[in-house]
PDB file of C-alpha atoms in Angstrom:
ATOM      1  CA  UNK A   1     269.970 122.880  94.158  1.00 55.00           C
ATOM      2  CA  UNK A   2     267.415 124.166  92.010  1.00 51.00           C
ATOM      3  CA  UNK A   3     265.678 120.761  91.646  1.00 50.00           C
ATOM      4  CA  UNK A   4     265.505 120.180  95.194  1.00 46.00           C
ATOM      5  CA  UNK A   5     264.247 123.961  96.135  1.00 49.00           C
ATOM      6  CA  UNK A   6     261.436 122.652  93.516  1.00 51.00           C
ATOM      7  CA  UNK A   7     260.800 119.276  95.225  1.00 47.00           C
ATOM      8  CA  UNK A   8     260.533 120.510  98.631  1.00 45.00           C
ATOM      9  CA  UNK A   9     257.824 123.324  97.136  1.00 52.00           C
ATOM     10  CA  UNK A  10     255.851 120.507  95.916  1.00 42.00           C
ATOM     11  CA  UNK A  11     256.064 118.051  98.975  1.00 49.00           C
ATOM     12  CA  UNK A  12     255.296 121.249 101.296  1.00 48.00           C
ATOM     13  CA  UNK A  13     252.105 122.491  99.447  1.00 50.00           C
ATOM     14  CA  UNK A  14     250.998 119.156  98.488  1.00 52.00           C
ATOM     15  CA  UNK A  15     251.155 118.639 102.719  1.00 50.00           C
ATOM     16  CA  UNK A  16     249.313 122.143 103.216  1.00 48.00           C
ATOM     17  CA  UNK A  17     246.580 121.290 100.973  1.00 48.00           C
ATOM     18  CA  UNK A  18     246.084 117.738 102.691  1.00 51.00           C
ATOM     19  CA  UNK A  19     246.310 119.310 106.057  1.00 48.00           C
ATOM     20  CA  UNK A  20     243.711 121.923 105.132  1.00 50.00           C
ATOM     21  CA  UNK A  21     241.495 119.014 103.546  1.00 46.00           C
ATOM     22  CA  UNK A  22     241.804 117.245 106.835  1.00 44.00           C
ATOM     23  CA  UNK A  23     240.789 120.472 108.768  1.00 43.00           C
ATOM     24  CA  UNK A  24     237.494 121.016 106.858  1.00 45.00           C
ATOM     25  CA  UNK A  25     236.796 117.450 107.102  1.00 51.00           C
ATOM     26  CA  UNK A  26     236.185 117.833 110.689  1.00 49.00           C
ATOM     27  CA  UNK A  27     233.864 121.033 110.484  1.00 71.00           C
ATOM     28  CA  UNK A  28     230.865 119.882 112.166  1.00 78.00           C
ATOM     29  CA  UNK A  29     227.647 122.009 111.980  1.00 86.00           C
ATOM     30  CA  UNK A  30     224.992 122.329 115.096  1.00 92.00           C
ATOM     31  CA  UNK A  31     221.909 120.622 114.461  1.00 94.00           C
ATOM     32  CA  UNK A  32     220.196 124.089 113.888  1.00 94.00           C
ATOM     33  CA  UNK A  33     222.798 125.098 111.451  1.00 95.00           C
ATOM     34  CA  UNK A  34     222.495 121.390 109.511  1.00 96.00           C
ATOM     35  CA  UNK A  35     219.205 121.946 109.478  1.00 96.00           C
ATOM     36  CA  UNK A  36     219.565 125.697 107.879  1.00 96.00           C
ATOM     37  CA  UNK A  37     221.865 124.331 105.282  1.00 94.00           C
ATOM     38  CA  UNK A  38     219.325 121.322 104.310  1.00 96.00           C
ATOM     39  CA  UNK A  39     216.039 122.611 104.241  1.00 96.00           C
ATOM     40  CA  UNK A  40     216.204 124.743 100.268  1.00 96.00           C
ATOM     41  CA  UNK A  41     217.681 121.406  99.510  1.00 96.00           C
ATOM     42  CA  UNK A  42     215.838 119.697  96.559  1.00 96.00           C
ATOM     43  CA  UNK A  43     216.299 115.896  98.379  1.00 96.00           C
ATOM     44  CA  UNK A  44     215.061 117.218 101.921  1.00 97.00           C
ATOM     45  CA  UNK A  45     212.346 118.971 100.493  1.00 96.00           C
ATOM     46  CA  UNK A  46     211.212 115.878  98.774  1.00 96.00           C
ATOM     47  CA  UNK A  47     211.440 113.762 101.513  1.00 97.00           C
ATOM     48  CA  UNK A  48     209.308 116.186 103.448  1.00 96.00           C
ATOM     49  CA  UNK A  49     206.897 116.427 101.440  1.00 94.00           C
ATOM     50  CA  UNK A  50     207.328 112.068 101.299  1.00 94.00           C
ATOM     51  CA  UNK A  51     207.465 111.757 105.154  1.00 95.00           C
ATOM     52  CA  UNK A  52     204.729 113.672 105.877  1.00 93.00           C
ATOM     53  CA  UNK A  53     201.838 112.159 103.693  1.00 90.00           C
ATOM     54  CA  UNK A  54     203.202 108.607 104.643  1.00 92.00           C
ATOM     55  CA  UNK A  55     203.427 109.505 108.486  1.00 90.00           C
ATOM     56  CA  UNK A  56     199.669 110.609 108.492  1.00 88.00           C
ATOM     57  CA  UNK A  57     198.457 107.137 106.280  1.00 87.00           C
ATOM     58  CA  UNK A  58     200.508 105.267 109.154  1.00 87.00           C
ATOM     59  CA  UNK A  59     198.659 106.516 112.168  1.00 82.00           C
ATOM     60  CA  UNK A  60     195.719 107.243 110.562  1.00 79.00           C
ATOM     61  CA  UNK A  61     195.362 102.943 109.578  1.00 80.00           C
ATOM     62  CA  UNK A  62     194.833 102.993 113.924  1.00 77.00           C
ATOM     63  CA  UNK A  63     192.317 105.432 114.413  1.00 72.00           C
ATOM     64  CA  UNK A  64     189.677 102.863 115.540  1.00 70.00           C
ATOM     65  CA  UNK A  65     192.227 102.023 118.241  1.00 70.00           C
ATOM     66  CA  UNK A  66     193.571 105.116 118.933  1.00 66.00           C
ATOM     67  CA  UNK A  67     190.159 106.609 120.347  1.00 67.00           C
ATOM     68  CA  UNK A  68     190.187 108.117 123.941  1.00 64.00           C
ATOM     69  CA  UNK A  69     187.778 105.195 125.128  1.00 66.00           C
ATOM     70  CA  UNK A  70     190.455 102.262 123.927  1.00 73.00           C
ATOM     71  CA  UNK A  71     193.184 104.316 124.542  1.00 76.00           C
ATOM     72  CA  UNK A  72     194.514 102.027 127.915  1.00 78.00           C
ATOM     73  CA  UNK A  73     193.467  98.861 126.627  1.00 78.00           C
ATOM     74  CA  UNK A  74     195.018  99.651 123.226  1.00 79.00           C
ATOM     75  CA  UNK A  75     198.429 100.419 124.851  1.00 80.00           C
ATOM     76  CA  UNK A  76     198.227  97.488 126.961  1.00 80.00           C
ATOM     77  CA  UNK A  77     197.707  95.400 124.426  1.00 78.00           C
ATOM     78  CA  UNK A  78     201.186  96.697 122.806  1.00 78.00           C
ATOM     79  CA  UNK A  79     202.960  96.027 125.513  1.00 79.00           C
ATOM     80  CA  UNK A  80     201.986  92.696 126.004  1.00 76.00           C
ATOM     81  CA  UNK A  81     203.110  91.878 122.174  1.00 74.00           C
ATOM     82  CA  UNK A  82     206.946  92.769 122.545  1.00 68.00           C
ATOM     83  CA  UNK A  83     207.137  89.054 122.142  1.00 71.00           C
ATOM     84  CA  UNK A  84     203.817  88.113 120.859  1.00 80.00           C
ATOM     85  CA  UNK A  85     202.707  89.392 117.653  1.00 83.00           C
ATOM     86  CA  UNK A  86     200.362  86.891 116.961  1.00 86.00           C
ATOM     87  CA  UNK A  87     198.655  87.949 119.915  1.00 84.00           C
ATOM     88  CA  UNK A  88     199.283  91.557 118.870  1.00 84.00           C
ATOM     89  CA  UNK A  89     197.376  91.057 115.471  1.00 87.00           C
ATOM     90  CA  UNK A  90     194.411  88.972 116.789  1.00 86.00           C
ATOM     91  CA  UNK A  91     194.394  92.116 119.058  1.00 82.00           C
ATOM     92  CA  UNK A  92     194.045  94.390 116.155  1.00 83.00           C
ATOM     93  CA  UNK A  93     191.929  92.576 114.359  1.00 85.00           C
ATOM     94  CA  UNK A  94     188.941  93.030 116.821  1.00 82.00           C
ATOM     95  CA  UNK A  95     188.898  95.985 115.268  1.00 79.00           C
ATOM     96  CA  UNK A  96     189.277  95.075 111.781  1.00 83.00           C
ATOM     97  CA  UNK A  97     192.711  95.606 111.262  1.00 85.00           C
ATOM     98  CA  UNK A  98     195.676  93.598 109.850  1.00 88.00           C
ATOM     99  CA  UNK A  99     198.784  93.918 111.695  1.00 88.00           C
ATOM    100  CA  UNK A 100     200.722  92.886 108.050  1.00 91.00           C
ATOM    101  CA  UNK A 101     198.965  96.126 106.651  1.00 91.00           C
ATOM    102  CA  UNK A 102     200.173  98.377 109.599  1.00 89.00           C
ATOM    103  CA  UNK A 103     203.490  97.222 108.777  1.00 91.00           C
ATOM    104  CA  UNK A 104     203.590  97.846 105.077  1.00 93.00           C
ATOM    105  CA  UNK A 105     202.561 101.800 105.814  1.00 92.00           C
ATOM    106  CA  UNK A 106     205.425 102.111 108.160  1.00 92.00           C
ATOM    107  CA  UNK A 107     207.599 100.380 105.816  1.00 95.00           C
ATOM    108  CA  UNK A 108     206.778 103.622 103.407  1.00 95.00           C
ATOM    109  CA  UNK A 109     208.554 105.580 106.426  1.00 95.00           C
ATOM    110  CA  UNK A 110     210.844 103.501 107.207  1.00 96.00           C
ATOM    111  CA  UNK A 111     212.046 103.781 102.939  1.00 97.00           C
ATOM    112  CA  UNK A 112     211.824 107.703 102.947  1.00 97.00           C
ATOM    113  CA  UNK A 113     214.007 107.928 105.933  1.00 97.00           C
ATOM    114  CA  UNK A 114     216.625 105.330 104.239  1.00 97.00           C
ATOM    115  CA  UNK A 115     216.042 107.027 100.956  1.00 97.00           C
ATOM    116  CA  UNK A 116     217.504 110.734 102.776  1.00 97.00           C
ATOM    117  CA  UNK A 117     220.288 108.819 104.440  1.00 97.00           C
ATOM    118  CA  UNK A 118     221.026 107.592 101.095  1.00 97.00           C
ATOM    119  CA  UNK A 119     220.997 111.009  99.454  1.00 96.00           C
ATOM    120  CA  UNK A 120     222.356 112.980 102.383  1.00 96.00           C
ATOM    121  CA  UNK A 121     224.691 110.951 104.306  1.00 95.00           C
ATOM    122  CA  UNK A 122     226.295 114.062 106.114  1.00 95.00           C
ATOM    123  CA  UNK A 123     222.901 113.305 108.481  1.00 95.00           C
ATOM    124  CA  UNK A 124     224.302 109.845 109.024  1.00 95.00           C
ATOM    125  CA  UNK A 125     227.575 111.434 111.306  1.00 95.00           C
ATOM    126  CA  UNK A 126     225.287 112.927 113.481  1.00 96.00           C
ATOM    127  CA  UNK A 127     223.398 111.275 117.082  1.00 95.00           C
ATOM    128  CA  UNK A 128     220.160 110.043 116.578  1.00 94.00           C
ATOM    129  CA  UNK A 129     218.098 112.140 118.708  1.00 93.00           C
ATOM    130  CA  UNK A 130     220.462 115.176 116.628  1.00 95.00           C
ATOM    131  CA  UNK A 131     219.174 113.565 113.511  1.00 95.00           C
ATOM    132  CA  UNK A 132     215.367 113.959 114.648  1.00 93.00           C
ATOM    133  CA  UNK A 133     216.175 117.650 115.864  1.00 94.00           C
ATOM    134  CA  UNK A 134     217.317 118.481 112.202  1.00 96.00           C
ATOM    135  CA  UNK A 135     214.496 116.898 110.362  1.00 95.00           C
ATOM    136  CA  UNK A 136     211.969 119.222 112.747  1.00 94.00           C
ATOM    137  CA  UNK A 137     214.113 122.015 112.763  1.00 95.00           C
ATOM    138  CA  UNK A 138     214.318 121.716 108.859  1.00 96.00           C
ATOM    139  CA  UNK A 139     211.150 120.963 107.643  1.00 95.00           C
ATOM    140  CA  UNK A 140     209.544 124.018 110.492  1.00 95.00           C
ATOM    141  CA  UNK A 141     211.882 125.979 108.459  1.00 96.00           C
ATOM    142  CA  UNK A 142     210.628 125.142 104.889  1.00 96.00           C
ATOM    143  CA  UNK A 143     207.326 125.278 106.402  1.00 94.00           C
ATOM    144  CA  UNK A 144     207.774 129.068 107.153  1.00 93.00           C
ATOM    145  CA  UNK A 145     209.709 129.749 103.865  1.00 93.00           C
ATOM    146  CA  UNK A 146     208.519 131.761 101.104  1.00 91.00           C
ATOM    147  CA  UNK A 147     210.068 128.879  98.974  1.00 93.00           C
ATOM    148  CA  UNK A 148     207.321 127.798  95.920  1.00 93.00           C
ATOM    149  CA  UNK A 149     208.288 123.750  96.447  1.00 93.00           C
ATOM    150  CA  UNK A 150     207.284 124.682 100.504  1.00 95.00           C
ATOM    151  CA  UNK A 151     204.447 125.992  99.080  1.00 92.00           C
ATOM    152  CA  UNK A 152     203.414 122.951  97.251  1.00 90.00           C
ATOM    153  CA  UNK A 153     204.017 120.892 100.726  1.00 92.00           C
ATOM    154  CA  UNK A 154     202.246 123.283 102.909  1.00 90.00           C
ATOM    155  CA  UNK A 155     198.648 122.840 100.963  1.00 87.00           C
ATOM    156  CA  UNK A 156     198.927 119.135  99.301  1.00 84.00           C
ATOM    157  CA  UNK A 157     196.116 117.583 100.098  1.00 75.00           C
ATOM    158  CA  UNK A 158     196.317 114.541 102.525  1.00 73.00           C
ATOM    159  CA  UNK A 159     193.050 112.262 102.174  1.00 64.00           C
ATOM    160  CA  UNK A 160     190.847 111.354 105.026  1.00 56.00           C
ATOM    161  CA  UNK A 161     188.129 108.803 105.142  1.00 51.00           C
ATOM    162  CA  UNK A 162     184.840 110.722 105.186  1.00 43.00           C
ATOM    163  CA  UNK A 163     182.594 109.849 109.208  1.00 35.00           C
ATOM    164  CA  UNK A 164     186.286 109.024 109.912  1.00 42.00           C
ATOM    165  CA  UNK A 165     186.198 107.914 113.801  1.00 41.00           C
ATOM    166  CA  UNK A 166     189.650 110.257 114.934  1.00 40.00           C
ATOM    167  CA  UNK A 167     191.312 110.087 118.533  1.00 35.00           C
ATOM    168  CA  UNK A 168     189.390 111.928 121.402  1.00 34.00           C
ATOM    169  CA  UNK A 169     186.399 111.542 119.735  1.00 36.00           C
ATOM    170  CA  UNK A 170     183.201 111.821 121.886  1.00 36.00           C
ATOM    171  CA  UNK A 171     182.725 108.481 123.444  1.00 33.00           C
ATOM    172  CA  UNK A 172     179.839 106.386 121.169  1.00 38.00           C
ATOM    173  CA  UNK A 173     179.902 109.931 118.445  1.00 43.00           C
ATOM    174  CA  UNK A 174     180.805 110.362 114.964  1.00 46.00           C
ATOM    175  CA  UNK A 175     182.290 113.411 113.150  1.00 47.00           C
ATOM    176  CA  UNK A 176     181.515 113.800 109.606  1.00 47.00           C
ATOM    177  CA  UNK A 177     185.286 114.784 108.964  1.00 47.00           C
ATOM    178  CA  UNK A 178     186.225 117.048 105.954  1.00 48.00           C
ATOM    179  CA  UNK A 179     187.537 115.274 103.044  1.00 51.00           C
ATOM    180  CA  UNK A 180     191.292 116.683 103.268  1.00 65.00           C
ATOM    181  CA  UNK A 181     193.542 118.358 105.178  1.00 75.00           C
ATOM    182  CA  UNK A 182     196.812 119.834 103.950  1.00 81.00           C
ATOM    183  CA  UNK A 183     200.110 119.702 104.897  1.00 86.00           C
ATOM    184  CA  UNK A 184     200.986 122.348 107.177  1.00 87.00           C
ATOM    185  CA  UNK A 185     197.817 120.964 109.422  1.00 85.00           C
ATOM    186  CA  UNK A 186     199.234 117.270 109.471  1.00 87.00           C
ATOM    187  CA  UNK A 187     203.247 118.703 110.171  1.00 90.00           C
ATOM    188  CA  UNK A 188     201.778 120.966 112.929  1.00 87.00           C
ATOM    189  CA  UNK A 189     200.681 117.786 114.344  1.00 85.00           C
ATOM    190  CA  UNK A 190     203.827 115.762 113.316  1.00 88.00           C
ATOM    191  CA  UNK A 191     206.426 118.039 114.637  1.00 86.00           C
ATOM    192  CA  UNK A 192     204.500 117.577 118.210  1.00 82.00           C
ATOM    193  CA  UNK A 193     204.077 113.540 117.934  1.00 81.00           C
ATOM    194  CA  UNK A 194     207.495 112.868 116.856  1.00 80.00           C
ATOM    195  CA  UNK A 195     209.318 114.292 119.979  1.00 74.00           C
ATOM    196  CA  UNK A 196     211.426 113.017 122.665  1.00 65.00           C
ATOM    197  CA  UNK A 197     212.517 108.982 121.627  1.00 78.00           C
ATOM    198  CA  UNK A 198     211.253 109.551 118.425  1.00 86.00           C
ATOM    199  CA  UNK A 199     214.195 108.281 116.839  1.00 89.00           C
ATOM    200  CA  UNK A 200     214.206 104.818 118.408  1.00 88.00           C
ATOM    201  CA  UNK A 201     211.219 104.589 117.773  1.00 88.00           C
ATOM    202  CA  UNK A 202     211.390 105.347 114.531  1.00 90.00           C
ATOM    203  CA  UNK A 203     214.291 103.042 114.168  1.00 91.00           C
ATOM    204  CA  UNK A 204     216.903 105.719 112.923  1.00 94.00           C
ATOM    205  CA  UNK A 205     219.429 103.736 114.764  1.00 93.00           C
ATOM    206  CA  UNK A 206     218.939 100.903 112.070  1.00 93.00           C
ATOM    207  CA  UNK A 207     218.213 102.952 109.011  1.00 95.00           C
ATOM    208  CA  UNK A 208     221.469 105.139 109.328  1.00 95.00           C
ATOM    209  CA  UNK A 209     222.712 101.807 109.349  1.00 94.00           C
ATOM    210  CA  UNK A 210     221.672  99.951 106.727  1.00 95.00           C
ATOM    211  CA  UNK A 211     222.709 103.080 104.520  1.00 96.00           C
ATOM    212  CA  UNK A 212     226.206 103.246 105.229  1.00 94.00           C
ATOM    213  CA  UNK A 213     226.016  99.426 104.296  1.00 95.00           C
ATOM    214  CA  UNK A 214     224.191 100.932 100.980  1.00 94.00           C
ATOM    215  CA  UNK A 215     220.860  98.677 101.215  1.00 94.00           C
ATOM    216  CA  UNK A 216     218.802 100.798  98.281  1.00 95.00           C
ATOM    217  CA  UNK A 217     215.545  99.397  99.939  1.00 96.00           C
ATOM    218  CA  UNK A 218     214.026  98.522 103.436  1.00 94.00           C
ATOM    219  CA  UNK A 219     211.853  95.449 102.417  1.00 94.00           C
ATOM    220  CA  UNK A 220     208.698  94.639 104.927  1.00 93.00           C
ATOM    221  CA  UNK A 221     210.587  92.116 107.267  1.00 92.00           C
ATOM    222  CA  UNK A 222     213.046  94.685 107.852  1.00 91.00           C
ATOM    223  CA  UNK A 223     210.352  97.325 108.833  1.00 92.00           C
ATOM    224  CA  UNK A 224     208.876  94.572 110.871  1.00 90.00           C
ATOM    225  CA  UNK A 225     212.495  93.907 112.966  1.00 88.00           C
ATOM    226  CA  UNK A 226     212.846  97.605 113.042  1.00 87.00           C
ATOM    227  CA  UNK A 227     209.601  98.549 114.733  1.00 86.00           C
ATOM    228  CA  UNK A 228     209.789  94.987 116.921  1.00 82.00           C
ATOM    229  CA  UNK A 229     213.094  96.331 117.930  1.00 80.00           C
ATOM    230  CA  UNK A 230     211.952 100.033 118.788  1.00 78.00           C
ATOM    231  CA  UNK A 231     208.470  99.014 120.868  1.00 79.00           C
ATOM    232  CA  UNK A 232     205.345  98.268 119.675  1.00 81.00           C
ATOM    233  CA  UNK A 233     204.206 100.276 122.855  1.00 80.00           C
ATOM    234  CA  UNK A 234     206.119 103.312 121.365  1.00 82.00           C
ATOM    235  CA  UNK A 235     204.690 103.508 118.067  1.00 82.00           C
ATOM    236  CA  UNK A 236     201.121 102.975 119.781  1.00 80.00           C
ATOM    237  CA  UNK A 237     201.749 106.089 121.932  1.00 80.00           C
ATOM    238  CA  UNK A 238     203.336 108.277 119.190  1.00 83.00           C
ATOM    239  CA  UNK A 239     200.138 106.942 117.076  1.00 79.00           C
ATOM    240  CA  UNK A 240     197.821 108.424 119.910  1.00 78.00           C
ATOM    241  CA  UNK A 241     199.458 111.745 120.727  1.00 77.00           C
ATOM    242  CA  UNK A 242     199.498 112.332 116.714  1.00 82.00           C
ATOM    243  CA  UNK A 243     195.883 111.204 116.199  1.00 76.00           C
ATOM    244  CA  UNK A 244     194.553 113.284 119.166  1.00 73.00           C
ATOM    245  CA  UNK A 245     196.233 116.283 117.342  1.00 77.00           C
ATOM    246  CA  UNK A 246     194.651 115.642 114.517  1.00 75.00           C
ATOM    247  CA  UNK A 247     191.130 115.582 116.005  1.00 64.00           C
ATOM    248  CA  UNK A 248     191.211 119.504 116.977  1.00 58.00           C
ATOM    249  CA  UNK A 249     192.614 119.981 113.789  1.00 56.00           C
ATOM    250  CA  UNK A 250     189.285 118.782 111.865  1.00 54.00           C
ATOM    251  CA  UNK A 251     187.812 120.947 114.501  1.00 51.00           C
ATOM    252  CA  UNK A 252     188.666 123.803 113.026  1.00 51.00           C
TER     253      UNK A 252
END
């Protein structure tokens, strides 16, 4: 009797602490409380500071294209190359840009958003649009934090070409642009450009993806499906909006 009061102690407690592992296992946070727990988190704060640089070298390769003068024939142009991208990098190369190089500076994005699915795959459960809501709603927050590695984001230096030509510019003028901004000017920017379909066009979709299937690295013909696959036109407009941003920022 003795031995089977013991057994049924151990089958019952072992069954209460399965049932309670179960439980937790469907605790979901908000996207505002994910993106409390994540931002004093050494891998989010890394890729922050990551995402950010690389974000401003990707739109900043199109600032010849992105001024308010070519801004409709630009876009146009994008459209036309869902299917096309031969005709998409003769188009670019008018003004003396390589469609291939374009490509490899978003592949730098597209790797730091893998890399953070990678290290943080609790992100992966979430929606996409969700996803984009806790990378803004985290990095705002380390961006307002008293945190020292936040403090090392907020005023790295992000290099700009000096007479850089910037979105909005005066139509035939030139700016002779300060050498650097820092980071809290290019993520006030950011936060705005990256906003409603951000994450298709970012290709989160794909990258949350290709982590749960544990690809380490997003090689350039990936990057080059991905953005195919999310618009050209999308990334053209988000390139804009960003870049136009950035213009009253050197303003300043």
């Amino acid at each position: 009797m003795k031995k089977l009061w013991i057994a049924l102690t151990v089958i019952m407690s072992t069954a209460l602490f399965y049932a309670c592992k179960k439980q937790d296992a469907y605790v979901r946070h908000s996207p505002d409380e994910m993106a409390a727990k994540l931002y004093l988190n050494e891998s989010f704060i890394q890729f922050s500071g990551q995402f950010i640089g690389d974000f401003f070298q990707f739109t900043s390769y199109l600032r010849e294209p992105a001024r308010q003068e070519n801004r409709k024939s630009f876009l146009t142009a994008l459209q036309k190359a869902a299917d096309n991208e031969t005709s998409l990098d003769e188009h670019l190369r008018q003004y003396g840009l390589s469609l291939d190089e374009w490509l490899l500076r978003k592949n730098k994005i597209d790797n730091d958003l893998l890399q953070l699915f990678l290290q943080l795959p609790e992100l992966r459960t979430y929606a996409d649009d969700e996803i984009m809501q806790i990378i803004k709603s985290g990095i705002q927050l380390g961006m307002k934090s008293e945190d020292r590695r936040w403090e090392q984001i907020r005023h790295q230096s992000v290099n700009v070409p000096s007479f850089a030509r910037i979105a909005s510019m005066r139509v035939g003028g030139e700016t002779n642009a300060p050498m650097v901004l820092d980071g809290i000017e290019v993520w006030d920017c950011l936060k705005d450009a990256v906003g409603l379909g951000a994450a298709s066009v970012l290709g989160i979709a794909g990258l949350k993806k290709l982590a749960g299937q544990g690809v380490q690295s997003i090689v350039i013909s990936l990057s080059r499906f991905l953005a195919r696959y999310a618009g050209w036109i999308g990334l053209g407009i988000m390139v804009i909006d960003f870049s136009a941003c950035l213009y009253h920022e050197y303003l300043d």
